[in-house]
Short mmCIF file of C-alpha atoms in Angstrom, two decimals:
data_model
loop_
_atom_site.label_atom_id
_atom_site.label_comp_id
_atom_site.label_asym_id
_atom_site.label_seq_id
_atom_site.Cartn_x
_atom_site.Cartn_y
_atom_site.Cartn_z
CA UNK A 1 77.22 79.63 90.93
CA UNK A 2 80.85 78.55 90.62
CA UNK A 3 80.83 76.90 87.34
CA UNK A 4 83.24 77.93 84.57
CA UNK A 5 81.47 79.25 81.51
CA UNK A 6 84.63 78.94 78.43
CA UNK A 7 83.68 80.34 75.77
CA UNK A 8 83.70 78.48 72.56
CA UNK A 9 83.64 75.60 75.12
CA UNK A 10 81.66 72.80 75.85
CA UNK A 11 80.89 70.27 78.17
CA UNK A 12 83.41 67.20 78.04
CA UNK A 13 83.07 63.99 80.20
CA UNK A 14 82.12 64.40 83.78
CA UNK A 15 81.12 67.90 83.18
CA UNK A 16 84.50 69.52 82.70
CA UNK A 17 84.15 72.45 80.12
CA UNK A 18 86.33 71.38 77.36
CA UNK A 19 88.52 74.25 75.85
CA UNK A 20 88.18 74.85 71.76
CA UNK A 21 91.24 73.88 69.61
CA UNK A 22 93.59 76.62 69.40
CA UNK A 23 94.91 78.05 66.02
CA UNK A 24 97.61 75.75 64.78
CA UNK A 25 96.52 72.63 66.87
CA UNK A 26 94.49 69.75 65.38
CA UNK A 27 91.42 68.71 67.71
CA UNK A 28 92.48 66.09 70.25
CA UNK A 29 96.04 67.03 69.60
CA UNK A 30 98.58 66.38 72.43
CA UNK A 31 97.75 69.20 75.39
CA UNK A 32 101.35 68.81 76.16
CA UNK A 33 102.70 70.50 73.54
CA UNK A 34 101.13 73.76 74.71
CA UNK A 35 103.45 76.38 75.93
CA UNK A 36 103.39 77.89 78.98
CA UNK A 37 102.06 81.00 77.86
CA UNK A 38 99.00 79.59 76.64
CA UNK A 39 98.29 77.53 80.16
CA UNK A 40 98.41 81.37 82.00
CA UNK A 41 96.53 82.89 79.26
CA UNK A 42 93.67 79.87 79.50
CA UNK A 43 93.80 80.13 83.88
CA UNK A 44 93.60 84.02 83.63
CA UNK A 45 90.47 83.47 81.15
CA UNK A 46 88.96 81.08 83.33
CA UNK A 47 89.10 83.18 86.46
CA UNK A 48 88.33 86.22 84.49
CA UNK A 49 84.80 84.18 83.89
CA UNK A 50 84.97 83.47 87.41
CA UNK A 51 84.93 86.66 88.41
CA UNK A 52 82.56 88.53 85.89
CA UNK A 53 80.08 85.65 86.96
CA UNK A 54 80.03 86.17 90.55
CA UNK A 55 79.36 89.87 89.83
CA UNK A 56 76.73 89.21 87.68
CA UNK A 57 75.22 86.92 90.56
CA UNK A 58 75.00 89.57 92.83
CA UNK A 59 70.89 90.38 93.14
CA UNK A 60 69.58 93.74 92.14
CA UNK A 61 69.11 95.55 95.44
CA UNK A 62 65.99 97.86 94.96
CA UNK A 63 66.35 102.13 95.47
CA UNK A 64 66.21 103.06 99.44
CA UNK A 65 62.73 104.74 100.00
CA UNK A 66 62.74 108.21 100.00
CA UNK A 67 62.39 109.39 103.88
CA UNK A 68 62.92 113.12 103.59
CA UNK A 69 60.18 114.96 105.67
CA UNK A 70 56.68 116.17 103.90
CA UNK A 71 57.18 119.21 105.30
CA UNK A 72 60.84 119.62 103.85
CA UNK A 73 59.45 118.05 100.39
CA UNK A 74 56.42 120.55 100.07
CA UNK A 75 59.00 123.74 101.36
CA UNK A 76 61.40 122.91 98.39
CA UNK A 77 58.74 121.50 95.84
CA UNK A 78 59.31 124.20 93.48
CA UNK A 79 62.86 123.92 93.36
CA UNK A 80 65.07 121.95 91.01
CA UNK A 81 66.29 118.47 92.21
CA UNK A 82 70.14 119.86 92.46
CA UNK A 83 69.08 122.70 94.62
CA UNK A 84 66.45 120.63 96.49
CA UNK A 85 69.11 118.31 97.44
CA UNK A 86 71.56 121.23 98.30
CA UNK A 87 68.89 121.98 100.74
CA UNK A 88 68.00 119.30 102.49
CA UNK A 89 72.04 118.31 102.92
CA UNK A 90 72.56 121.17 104.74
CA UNK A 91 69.67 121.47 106.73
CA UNK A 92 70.27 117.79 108.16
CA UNK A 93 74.06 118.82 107.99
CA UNK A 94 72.93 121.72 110.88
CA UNK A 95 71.25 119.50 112.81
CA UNK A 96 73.59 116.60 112.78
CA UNK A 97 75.96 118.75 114.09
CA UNK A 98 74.10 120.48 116.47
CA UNK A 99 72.95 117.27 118.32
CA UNK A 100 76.44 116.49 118.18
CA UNK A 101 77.84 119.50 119.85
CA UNK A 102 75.21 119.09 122.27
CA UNK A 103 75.75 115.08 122.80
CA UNK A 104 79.43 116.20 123.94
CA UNK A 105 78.34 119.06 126.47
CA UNK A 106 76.22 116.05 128.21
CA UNK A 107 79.57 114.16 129.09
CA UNK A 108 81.80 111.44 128.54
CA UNK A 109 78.85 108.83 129.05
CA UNK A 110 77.05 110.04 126.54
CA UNK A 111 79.48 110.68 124.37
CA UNK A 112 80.82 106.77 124.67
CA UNK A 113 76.87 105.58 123.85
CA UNK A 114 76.47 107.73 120.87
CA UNK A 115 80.17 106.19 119.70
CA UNK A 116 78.92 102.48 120.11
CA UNK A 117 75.12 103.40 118.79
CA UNK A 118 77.12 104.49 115.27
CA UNK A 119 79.46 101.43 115.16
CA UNK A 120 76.37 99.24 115.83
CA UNK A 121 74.36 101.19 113.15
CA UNK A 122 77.41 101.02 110.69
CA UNK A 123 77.62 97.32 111.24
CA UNK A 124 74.32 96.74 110.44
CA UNK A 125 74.34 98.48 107.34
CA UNK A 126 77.30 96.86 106.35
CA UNK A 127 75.76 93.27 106.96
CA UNK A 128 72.37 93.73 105.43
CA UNK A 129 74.20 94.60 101.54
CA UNK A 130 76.07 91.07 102.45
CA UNK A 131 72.72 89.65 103.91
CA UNK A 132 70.59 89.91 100.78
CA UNK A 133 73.62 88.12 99.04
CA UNK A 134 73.96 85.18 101.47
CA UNK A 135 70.07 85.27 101.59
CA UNK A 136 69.90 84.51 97.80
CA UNK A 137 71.52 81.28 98.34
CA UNK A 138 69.85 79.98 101.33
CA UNK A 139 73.05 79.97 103.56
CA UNK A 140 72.59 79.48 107.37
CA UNK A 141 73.97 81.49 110.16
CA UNK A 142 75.02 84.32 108.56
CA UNK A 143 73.40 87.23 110.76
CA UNK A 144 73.64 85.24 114.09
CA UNK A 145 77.46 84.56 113.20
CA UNK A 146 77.87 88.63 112.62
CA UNK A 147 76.76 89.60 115.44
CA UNK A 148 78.11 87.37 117.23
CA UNK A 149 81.27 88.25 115.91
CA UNK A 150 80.40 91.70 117.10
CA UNK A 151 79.77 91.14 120.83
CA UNK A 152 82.56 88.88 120.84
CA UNK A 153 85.17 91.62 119.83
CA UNK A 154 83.36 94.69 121.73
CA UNK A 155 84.33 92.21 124.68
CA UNK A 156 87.06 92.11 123.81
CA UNK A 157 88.32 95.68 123.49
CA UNK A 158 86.44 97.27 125.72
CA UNK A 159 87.33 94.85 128.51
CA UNK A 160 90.79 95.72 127.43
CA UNK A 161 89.61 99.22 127.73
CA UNK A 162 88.54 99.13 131.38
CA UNK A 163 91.52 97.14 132.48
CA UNK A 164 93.46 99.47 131.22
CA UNK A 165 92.12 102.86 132.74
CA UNK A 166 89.71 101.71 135.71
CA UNK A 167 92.17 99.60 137.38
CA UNK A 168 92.12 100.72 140.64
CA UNK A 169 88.32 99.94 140.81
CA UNK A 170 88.88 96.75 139.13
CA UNK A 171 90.82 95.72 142.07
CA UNK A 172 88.04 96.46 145.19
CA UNK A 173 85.82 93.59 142.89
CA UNK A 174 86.46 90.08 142.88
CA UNK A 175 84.16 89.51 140.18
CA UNK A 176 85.84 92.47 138.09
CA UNK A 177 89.29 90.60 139.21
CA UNK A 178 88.48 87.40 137.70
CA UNK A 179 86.96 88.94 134.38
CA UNK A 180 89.89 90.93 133.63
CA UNK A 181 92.89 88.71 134.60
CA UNK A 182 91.11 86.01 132.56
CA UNK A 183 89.68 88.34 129.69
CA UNK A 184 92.01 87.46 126.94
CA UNK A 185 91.42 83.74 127.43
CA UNK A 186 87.41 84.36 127.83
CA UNK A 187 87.65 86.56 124.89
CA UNK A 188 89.60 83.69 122.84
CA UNK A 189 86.53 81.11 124.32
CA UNK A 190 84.04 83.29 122.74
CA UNK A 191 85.67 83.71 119.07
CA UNK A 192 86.72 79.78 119.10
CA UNK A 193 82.56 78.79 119.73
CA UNK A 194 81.75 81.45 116.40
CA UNK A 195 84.51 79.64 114.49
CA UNK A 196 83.11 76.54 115.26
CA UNK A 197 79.71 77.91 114.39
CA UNK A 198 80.79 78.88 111.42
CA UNK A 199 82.77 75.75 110.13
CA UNK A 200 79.35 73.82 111.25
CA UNK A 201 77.23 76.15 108.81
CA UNK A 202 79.09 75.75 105.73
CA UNK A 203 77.22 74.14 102.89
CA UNK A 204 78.11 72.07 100.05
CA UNK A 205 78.66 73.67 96.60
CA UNK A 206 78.93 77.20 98.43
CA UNK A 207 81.74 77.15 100.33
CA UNK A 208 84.09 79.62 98.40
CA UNK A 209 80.58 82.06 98.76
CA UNK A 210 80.69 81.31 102.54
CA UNK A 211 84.28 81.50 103.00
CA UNK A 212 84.50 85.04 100.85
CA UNK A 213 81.64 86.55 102.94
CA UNK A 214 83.07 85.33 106.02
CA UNK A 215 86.04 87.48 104.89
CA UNK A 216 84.04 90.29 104.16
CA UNK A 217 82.84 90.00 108.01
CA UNK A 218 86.13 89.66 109.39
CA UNK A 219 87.33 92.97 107.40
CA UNK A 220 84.04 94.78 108.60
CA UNK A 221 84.69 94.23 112.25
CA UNK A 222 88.03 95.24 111.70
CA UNK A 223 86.99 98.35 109.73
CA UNK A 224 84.41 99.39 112.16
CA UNK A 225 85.69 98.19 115.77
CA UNK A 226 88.84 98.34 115.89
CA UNK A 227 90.40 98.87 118.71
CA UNK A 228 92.16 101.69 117.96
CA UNK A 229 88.22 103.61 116.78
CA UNK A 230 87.29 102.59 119.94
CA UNK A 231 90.01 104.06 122.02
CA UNK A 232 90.72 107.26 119.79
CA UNK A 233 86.81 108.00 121.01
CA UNK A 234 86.86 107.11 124.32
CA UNK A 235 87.97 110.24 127.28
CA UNK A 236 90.25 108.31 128.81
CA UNK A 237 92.44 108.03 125.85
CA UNK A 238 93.18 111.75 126.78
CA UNK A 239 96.42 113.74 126.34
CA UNK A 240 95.21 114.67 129.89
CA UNK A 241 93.56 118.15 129.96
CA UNK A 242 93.68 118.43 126.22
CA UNK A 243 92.36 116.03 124.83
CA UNK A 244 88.89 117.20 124.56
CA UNK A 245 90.15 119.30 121.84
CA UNK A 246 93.64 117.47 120.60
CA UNK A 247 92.01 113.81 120.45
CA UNK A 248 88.80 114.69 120.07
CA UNK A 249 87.04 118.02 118.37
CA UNK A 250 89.80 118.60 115.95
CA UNK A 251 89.74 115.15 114.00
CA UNK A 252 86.52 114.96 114.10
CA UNK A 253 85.56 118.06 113.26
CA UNK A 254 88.43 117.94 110.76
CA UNK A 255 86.56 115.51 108.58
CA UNK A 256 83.55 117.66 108.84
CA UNK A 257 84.79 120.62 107.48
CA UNK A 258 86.13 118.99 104.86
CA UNK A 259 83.39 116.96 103.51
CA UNK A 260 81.68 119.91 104.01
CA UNK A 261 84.00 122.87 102.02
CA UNK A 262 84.75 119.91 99.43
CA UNK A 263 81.06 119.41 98.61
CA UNK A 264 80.43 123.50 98.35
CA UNK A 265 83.33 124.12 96.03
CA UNK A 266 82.46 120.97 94.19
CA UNK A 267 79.11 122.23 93.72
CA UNK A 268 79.82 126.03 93.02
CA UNK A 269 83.07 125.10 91.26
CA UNK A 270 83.40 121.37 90.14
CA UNK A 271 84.43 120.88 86.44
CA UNK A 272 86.94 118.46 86.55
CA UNK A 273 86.37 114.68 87.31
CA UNK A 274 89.01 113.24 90.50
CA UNK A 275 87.56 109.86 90.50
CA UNK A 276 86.10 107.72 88.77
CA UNK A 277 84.60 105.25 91.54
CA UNK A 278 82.84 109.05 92.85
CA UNK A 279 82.12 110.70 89.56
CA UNK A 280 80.58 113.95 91.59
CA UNK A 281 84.20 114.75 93.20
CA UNK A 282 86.03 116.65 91.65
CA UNK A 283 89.44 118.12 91.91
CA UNK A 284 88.32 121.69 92.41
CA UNK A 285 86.36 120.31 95.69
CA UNK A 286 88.67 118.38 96.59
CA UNK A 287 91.59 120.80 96.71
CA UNK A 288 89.12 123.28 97.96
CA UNK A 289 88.62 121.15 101.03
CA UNK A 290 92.35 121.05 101.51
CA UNK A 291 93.34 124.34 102.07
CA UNK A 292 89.63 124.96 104.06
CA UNK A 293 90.26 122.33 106.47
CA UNK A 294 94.05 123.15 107.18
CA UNK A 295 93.30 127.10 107.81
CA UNK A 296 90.20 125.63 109.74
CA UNK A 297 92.48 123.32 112.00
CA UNK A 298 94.56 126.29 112.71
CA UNK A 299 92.03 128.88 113.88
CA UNK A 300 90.84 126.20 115.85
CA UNK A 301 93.61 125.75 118.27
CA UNK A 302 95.14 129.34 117.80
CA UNK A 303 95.04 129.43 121.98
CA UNK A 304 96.80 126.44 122.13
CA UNK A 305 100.65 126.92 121.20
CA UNK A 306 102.51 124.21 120.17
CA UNK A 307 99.34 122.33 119.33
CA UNK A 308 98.95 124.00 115.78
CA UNK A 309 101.17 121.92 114.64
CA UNK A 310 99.38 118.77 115.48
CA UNK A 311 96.08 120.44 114.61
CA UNK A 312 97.85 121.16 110.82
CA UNK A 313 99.10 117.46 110.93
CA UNK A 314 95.62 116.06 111.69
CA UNK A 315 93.71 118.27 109.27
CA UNK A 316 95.92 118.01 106.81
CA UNK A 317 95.33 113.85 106.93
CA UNK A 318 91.80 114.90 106.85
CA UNK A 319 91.88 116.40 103.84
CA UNK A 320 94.40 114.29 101.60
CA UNK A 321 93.90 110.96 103.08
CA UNK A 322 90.88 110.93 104.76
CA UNK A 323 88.71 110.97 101.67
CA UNK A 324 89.76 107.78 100.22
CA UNK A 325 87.78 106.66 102.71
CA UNK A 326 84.80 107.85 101.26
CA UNK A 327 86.29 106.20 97.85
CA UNK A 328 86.57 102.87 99.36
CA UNK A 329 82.89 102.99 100.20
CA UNK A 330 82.10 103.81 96.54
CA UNK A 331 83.94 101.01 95.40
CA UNK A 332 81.90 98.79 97.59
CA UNK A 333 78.86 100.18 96.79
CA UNK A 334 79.34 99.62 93.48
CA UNK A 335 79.99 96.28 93.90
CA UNK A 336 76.99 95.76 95.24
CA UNK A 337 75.31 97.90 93.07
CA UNK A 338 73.64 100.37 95.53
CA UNK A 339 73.98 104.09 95.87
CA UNK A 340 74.00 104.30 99.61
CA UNK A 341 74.63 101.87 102.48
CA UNK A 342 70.93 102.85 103.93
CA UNK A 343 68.13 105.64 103.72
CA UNK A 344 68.88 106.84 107.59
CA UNK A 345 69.45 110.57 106.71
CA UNK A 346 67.46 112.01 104.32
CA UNK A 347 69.88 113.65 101.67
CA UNK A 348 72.95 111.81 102.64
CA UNK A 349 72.15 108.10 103.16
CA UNK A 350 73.13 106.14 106.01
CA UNK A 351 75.21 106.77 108.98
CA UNK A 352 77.98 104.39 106.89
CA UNK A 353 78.01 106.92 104.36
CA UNK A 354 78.78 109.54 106.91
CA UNK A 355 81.35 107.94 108.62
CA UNK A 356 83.49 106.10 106.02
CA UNK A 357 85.82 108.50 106.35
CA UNK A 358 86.01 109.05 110.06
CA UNK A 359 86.68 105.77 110.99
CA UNK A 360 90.09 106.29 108.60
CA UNK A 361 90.70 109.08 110.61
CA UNK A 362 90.47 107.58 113.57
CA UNK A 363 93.09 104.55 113.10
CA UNK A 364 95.60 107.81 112.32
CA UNK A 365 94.65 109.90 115.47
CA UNK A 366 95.65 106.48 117.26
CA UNK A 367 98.74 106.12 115.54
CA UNK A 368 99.53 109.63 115.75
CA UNK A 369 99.16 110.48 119.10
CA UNK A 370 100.85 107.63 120.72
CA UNK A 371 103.61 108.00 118.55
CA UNK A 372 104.20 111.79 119.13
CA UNK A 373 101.92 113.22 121.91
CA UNK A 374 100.97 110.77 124.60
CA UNK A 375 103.26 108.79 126.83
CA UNK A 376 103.15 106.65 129.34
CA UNK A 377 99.82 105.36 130.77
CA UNK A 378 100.11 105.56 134.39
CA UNK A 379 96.65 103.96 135.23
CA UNK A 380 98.26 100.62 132.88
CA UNK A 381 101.82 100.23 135.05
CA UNK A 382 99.80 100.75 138.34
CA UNK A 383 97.43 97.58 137.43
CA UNK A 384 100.14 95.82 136.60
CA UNK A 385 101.57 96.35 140.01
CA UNK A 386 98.22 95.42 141.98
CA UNK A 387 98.37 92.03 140.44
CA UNK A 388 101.90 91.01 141.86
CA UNK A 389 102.47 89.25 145.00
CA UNK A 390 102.84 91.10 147.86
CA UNK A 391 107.04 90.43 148.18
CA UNK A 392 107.40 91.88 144.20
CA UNK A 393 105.31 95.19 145.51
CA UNK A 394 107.95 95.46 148.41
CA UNK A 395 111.03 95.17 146.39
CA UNK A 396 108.86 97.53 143.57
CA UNK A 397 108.71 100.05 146.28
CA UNK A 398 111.99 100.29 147.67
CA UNK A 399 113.76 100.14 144.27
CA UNK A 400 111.72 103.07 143.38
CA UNK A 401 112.15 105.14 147.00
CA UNK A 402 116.01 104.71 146.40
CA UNK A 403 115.49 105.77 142.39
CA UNK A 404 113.56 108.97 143.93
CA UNK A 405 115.78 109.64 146.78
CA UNK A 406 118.73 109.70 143.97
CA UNK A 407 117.09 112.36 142.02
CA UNK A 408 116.48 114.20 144.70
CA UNK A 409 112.68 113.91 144.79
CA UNK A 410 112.50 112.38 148.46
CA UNK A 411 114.40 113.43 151.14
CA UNK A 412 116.57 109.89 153.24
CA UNK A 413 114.50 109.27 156.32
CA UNK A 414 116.88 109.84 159.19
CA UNK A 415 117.54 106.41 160.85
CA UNK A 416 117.46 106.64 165.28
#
């Protein structure tokens, strides 16, 4: 797979590909005398091979099966294929975001399952493109190492998670105790066996293969559990009472509106091209969504003065940035030559497709809100004080009564 083809070339001793004589140099002339220039040009040539070879490796992945309902396909049979698929994208579009809405009124718990059921999905659409690559070669390990990788970093981050909002019933287990005051080392056990694993499973003649899709895993986890997804979803990352709306409904509902007022005006009023790795966007869509999503991020917290502005901030992100998420996904599905990253939802693809770009969003509604909205976690400082020895609390304590009585806050207890 990683041979060199030169061309003009041909095999010299030992099987080294044996560069033609350049204009103005006699055959077996002194390589010496070649200037620099013409070394980079002959290194850029040979990795430009490099390169248009391991594309042309990569194996045909056949069409996704078509798993729109019969019922659907014999209500729209008569229509045109542009209008059928208008119709079933926004009849799964209704009910994706009614079981949503209705997924939320359930509770937080339900809310937090539905969040890991999608990253799991995502993963797993993500890792079967790379697992009909490493397949083709006969490499070992590679879907055992994944999800291994997986388990090992929702571990991670959501023990990080509990210790940092549950601590006070952390601290009435023992078991819980040991778990979280050793969870960074246990977590660091954990990745050190997959490393391992994976050093033991690399192959001769495929290790640049191996070691480029174990990048490509590393930079999936990252895309699609990071810690900061994982905590921009879960309730306790609240800006207390509002973040059900703040944290929450506006982003993501942010993202929806866009994708869907960009894919109406596209399709009503889409003439010019915006990208060439999506050649359905177009600019008309795309500024379309813009101004839909910021007018639709203000009505939406009207009742909520000064939160407008951080509504107009996040939908505004939404709009301009958020896409290129959706961009980067049709880059890599183009280098894998697929269309979609699954056939999950009939008229859209998988849930990968769906949530390219609100897993971009996500990393900014971190970012944003501890940087501007939320301060302090309380719940953090007070595990940190459980955890001291019994003298630090004391001192803790008193330095804090004096601090209060200072401000005001306490009143001196009278000494008789």
């Amino acid at each position: 797979m990683l041979e060199l083809r030169h061309r003009g070339g041909c095999p010299g001793p030992g099987g080294a590909v044996a560069s033609p004589p350049r204009e103005g140099e006699a055959a077996g002339g002194d390589h010496e005398t070649e200037s620099t220039s013409d070394k980079e040009t002959d290194i850029d040539d040979r990795y430009g091979d490099l390169d248009s070879r391991l594309d042309s490796d990569i194996p045909e992945i056949p069409p996704s099966a078509d798993r729109t309902p019969e019922i659907l396909k014999r209500a729209l049979s008569g229509l045109s294929s542009r209008w059928k698929n208008w119709w079933i994208r926004g009849i799964l579009t209704l009910t994706m975001i009614s079981l949503f809405f209705l997924i939320i009124y359930m509770g937080s718990f339900m809310l937090m399952l539905l969040v890991l059921s999608i990253q799991v999905k995502c993963f797993h659409e993500i890792i079967t493109i790379g697992y009909r690559v490493y397949r083709s070669y006969d490499l070992p390990w590679f879907r055992t190492l994944s999800w291994y990788f997986l388990l090992c970093v929702n571990y991670f981050f959501y023990g990080e998670t509990v210790a940092d909002y549950f601590a006070t019933f952390v601290q009435r287990e023992e078991q819980l105790q040991f778990l979280i005051r050793y969870h960074r080392f246990i977590s660091f056990a954990l990745y050190l066996a997959g490393f391992c694993m994976f050093v033991l499973s690399l192959v001769k003649k495929h290790y640049r293969l191996q070691f480029y899709m174990h990048r490509l895993l590393e930079e999936d986890i990252i895309f699609v559990e990071s810690e900061r997804t994982q905590k921009m979803y879960l309730p306790a990352n609240g800006v207390h009472f509002l973040f059900p709306k703040v944290g929450f409904l506006v982003p993501i509902s942010s993202v929806i509106c866009n994708d869907i007022t960009a894919y109406l005006f596209g399709f009503f009023f889409g003439r010019t091209p915006l990208i060439k790795l999506s050649p359905k966007k177009t600019w008309e869509g795309f500024i379309g969504g813009f101004f839909s999503t910021v007018v639709f991020g203000f009505i939406e917290t009207v009742s909520m003065y000064p939160f407008q502005i951080h509504s107009i901030a996040l939908s505004t992100f939404a709009s301009l940035i958020g896409p290129f998420g959706g961009f980067f996904a049709s880059g890599f599905k183009r280098a894998f030559k697929i269309k979609d990253f699954a056939n999950t939802i009939p008229g859209h693809g998988g849930i990968m497709d769906r949530f390219d770009c609100q897993y971009l969003m996500a990393t900014f509604v971190h970012v944003y809100i501890t940087s501007f909205i939320r301060g302090p976690n309380p719940s953090k400082v007070l595990q940190q004080l459980l955890v001291l020895q019994p003298e630090q609390q004391l001192n803790i304590y008193k330095t804090l009564k004096t601090h209060l009585i200072e401000k005001g806050i306490l009143q001196p207890t009278l000494k008789v």
